Amino acid sequence: MFDLIPFRRRNDDPFGQMLKSFHDMVDTSFLSSFGSSMQPFRTDIREENGKYLVEAELPGFAKEDIDIQVQGNELVIRAKRNELVEQKDDDNRMIRQERRAGEFVRRFYVDHIDEEQIKARLENGVLKLDIPKRPGDEQTRRRIQID
């Protein structure tokens, strides 16, 4: 009446299992030594009267490690990290030495800004940019009616 044939459970999806295995492999400690350098840093952008305010989270970076440039209509924020960790014993012999390097880059489209008046400061791991708009370049907004 009933054969002893194993059936797959309904929730077993071979492609889903393969994808889960891949994610498990990538999420292991193999890549944990790279930290968050595999992902871009978080950034908030607000527009206020006559300027843009940009806040970028860059914890652990010194201001010397951060490069900000405006290239045409593009704002580029670049942060580089080179770390060297040494551990020596009592006789000053090397026990362990590790190196880590990474680069974070974010690019944003900007237009009608006053490049000469941009101000930047780094406070508690947050880069804050004050980007004023060029006077006279205000664009008018017009609401379009839908027929």
Short mmCIF file of C-alpha atoms in Angstrom, two decimals:
data_model
loop_
_atom_site.label_atom_id
_atom_site.label_comp_id
_atom_site.label_asym_id
_atom_site.label_seq_id
_atom_site.Cartn_x
_atom_site.Cartn_y
_atom_site.Cartn_z
CA MET A 1 0.00 0.00 0.00
CA PHE A 2 2.71 2.57 0.99
CA ASP A 3 6.15 2.37 -0.54
CA LEU A 4 9.24 3.42 1.41
CA ILE A 5 10.25 6.16 -0.98
CA PRO A 6 11.64 9.31 0.68
CA PHE A 7 9.86 12.44 -0.35
CA ARG A 8 11.23 15.93 -0.07
CA ARG A 9 9.54 18.20 2.38
CA ARG A 10 7.58 20.97 0.74
CA ASN A 11 9.84 23.62 2.16
CA ASP A 12 13.01 21.96 0.82
CA ASP A 13 14.11 23.89 -2.23
CA PRO A 14 17.35 22.64 -3.82
CA PHE A 15 18.25 26.09 -5.17
CA GLY A 16 17.41 27.70 -1.84
CA GLN A 17 19.59 25.18 0.00
CA MET A 18 22.47 25.88 -2.39
CA LEU A 19 22.05 29.63 -1.92
CA LYS A 20 21.93 29.22 1.87
CA SER A 21 25.13 27.15 1.76
CA PHE A 22 26.84 29.86 -0.28
CA HIS A 23 25.75 32.58 2.18
CA ASP A 24 26.90 30.45 5.11
CA MET A 25 30.29 30.04 3.48
CA VAL A 26 30.66 33.77 2.79
CA ASP A 27 29.45 34.80 6.25
CA THR A 28 32.05 32.68 8.04
CA SER A 29 35.13 34.01 9.75
CA PHE A 30 37.02 33.85 6.44
CA LEU A 31 35.80 37.34 5.59
CA SER A 32 35.34 38.62 9.13
CA SER A 33 38.94 39.83 9.23
CA PHE A 34 38.03 42.37 6.57
CA GLY A 35 35.40 43.85 8.85
CA SER A 36 32.96 46.26 7.31
CA SER A 37 35.35 47.23 4.53
CA MET A 38 33.40 44.97 2.22
CA GLN A 39 30.45 47.37 2.37
CA PRO A 40 30.24 51.12 1.79
CA PHE A 41 29.99 53.39 4.79
CA ARG A 42 26.63 54.79 5.81
CA THR A 43 25.80 58.32 4.69
CA ASP A 44 22.94 60.73 5.38
CA ILE A 45 22.27 63.62 3.01
CA ARG A 46 19.91 66.48 3.80
CA GLU A 47 19.00 69.57 1.83
CA GLU A 48 18.47 72.80 3.70
CA ASN A 49 18.08 76.39 2.59
CA GLY A 50 20.93 77.02 0.19
CA LYS A 51 23.06 74.00 1.10
CA TYR A 52 23.43 70.25 1.37
CA LEU A 53 24.49 68.58 4.62
CA VAL A 54 26.30 65.25 4.33
CA GLU A 55 27.10 63.04 7.33
CA ALA A 56 29.21 59.94 6.70
CA GLU A 57 30.00 57.35 9.37
CA LEU A 58 33.75 56.66 9.37
CA PRO A 59 34.62 55.28 12.82
CA GLY A 60 38.27 54.61 13.47
CA PHE A 61 39.54 56.85 10.67
CA ALA A 62 41.80 59.84 11.25
CA LYS A 63 41.28 62.94 9.13
CA GLU A 64 44.59 62.17 7.37
CA ASP A 65 43.05 58.89 6.10
CA ILE A 66 40.09 60.64 4.42
CA ASP A 67 40.18 62.28 0.99
CA ILE A 68 37.28 64.42 -0.30
CA GLN A 69 37.18 65.63 -3.90
CA VAL A 70 34.73 67.18 -6.30
CA GLN A 71 35.26 65.87 -9.82
CA GLY A 72 32.89 67.50 -12.26
CA ASN A 73 29.38 66.77 -10.97
CA GLU A 74 30.58 64.08 -8.57
CA LEU A 75 31.49 64.30 -4.88
CA VAL A 76 33.94 61.52 -3.97
CA ILE A 77 34.64 60.54 -0.37
CA ARG A 78 37.51 58.07 0.01
CA ALA A 79 38.83 56.62 3.28
CA LYS A 80 41.86 54.30 3.42
CA ARG A 81 42.90 52.11 6.31
CA ASN A 82 46.26 50.44 6.81
CA GLU A 83 46.61 48.67 10.14
CA LEU A 84 49.57 46.76 11.51
CA VAL A 85 49.19 44.78 14.73
CA GLU A 86 52.36 43.43 16.34
CA GLN A 87 52.68 41.23 19.36
CA LYS A 88 56.10 40.52 20.91
CA ASP A 89 57.24 38.44 23.85
CA ASP A 90 59.37 39.57 26.82
CA ASP A 91 62.57 39.18 24.78
CA ASN A 92 61.19 41.46 22.05
CA ARG A 93 60.77 38.53 19.66
CA MET A 94 57.89 38.60 17.21
CA ILE A 95 55.04 36.29 18.21
CA ARG A 96 52.36 37.56 15.87
CA GLN A 97 52.06 40.22 13.22
CA GLU A 98 48.91 40.99 11.24
CA ARG A 99 48.20 43.49 8.51
CA ARG A 100 44.88 44.80 7.35
CA ALA A 101 44.20 47.26 4.56
CA GLY A 102 41.03 48.50 2.97
CA GLU A 103 39.49 51.36 1.11
CA PHE A 104 36.00 52.78 1.34
CA VAL A 105 34.69 54.93 -1.52
CA ARG A 106 31.36 56.65 -2.00
CA ARG A 107 30.37 58.81 -4.96
CA PHE A 108 27.45 61.22 -5.09
CA TYR A 109 26.01 63.27 -7.92
CA VAL A 110 26.15 66.97 -7.08
CA ASP A 111 25.18 69.91 -9.23
CA HIS A 112 25.06 73.68 -8.79
CA ILE A 113 27.34 73.70 -5.73
CA ASP A 114 29.93 76.24 -4.64
CA GLU A 115 33.05 74.05 -4.56
CA GLU A 116 35.22 76.76 -2.99
CA GLN A 117 32.98 77.11 0.09
CA ILE A 118 32.66 73.42 1.08
CA LYS A 119 33.52 72.85 4.73
CA ALA A 120 34.38 69.47 6.28
CA ARG A 121 34.96 68.34 9.85
CA LEU A 122 35.41 64.98 11.56
CA GLU A 123 33.69 64.56 14.93
CA ASN A 124 33.58 61.27 16.85
CA GLY A 125 33.89 59.13 13.73
CA VAL A 126 31.33 61.12 11.71
CA LEU A 127 32.48 63.17 8.74
CA LYS A 128 30.27 66.25 8.33
CA LEU A 129 30.23 68.19 5.06
CA ASP A 130 28.53 71.54 4.58
CA ILE A 131 28.10 72.00 0.81
CA PRO A 132 26.61 75.36 -0.17
CA LYS A 133 24.70 75.75 -3.40
CA ARG A 134 25.82 78.38 -5.92
CA PRO A 135 23.78 81.55 -5.68
CA GLY A 136 21.54 82.16 -8.65
CA ASP A 137 21.34 78.50 -9.63
CA GLU A 138 18.10 77.78 -7.80
CA GLN A 139 15.92 75.60 -9.91
CA THR A 140 12.22 76.31 -9.93
CA ARG A 141 9.85 73.49 -9.18
CA ARG A 142 6.71 73.06 -11.14
CA ARG A 143 4.02 70.54 -10.35
CA ILE A 144 2.88 68.54 -13.36
CA GLN A 145 -0.78 67.61 -13.51
CA ILE A 146 -1.71 64.09 -14.53
CA ASP A 147 -4.41 63.89 -17.22
#
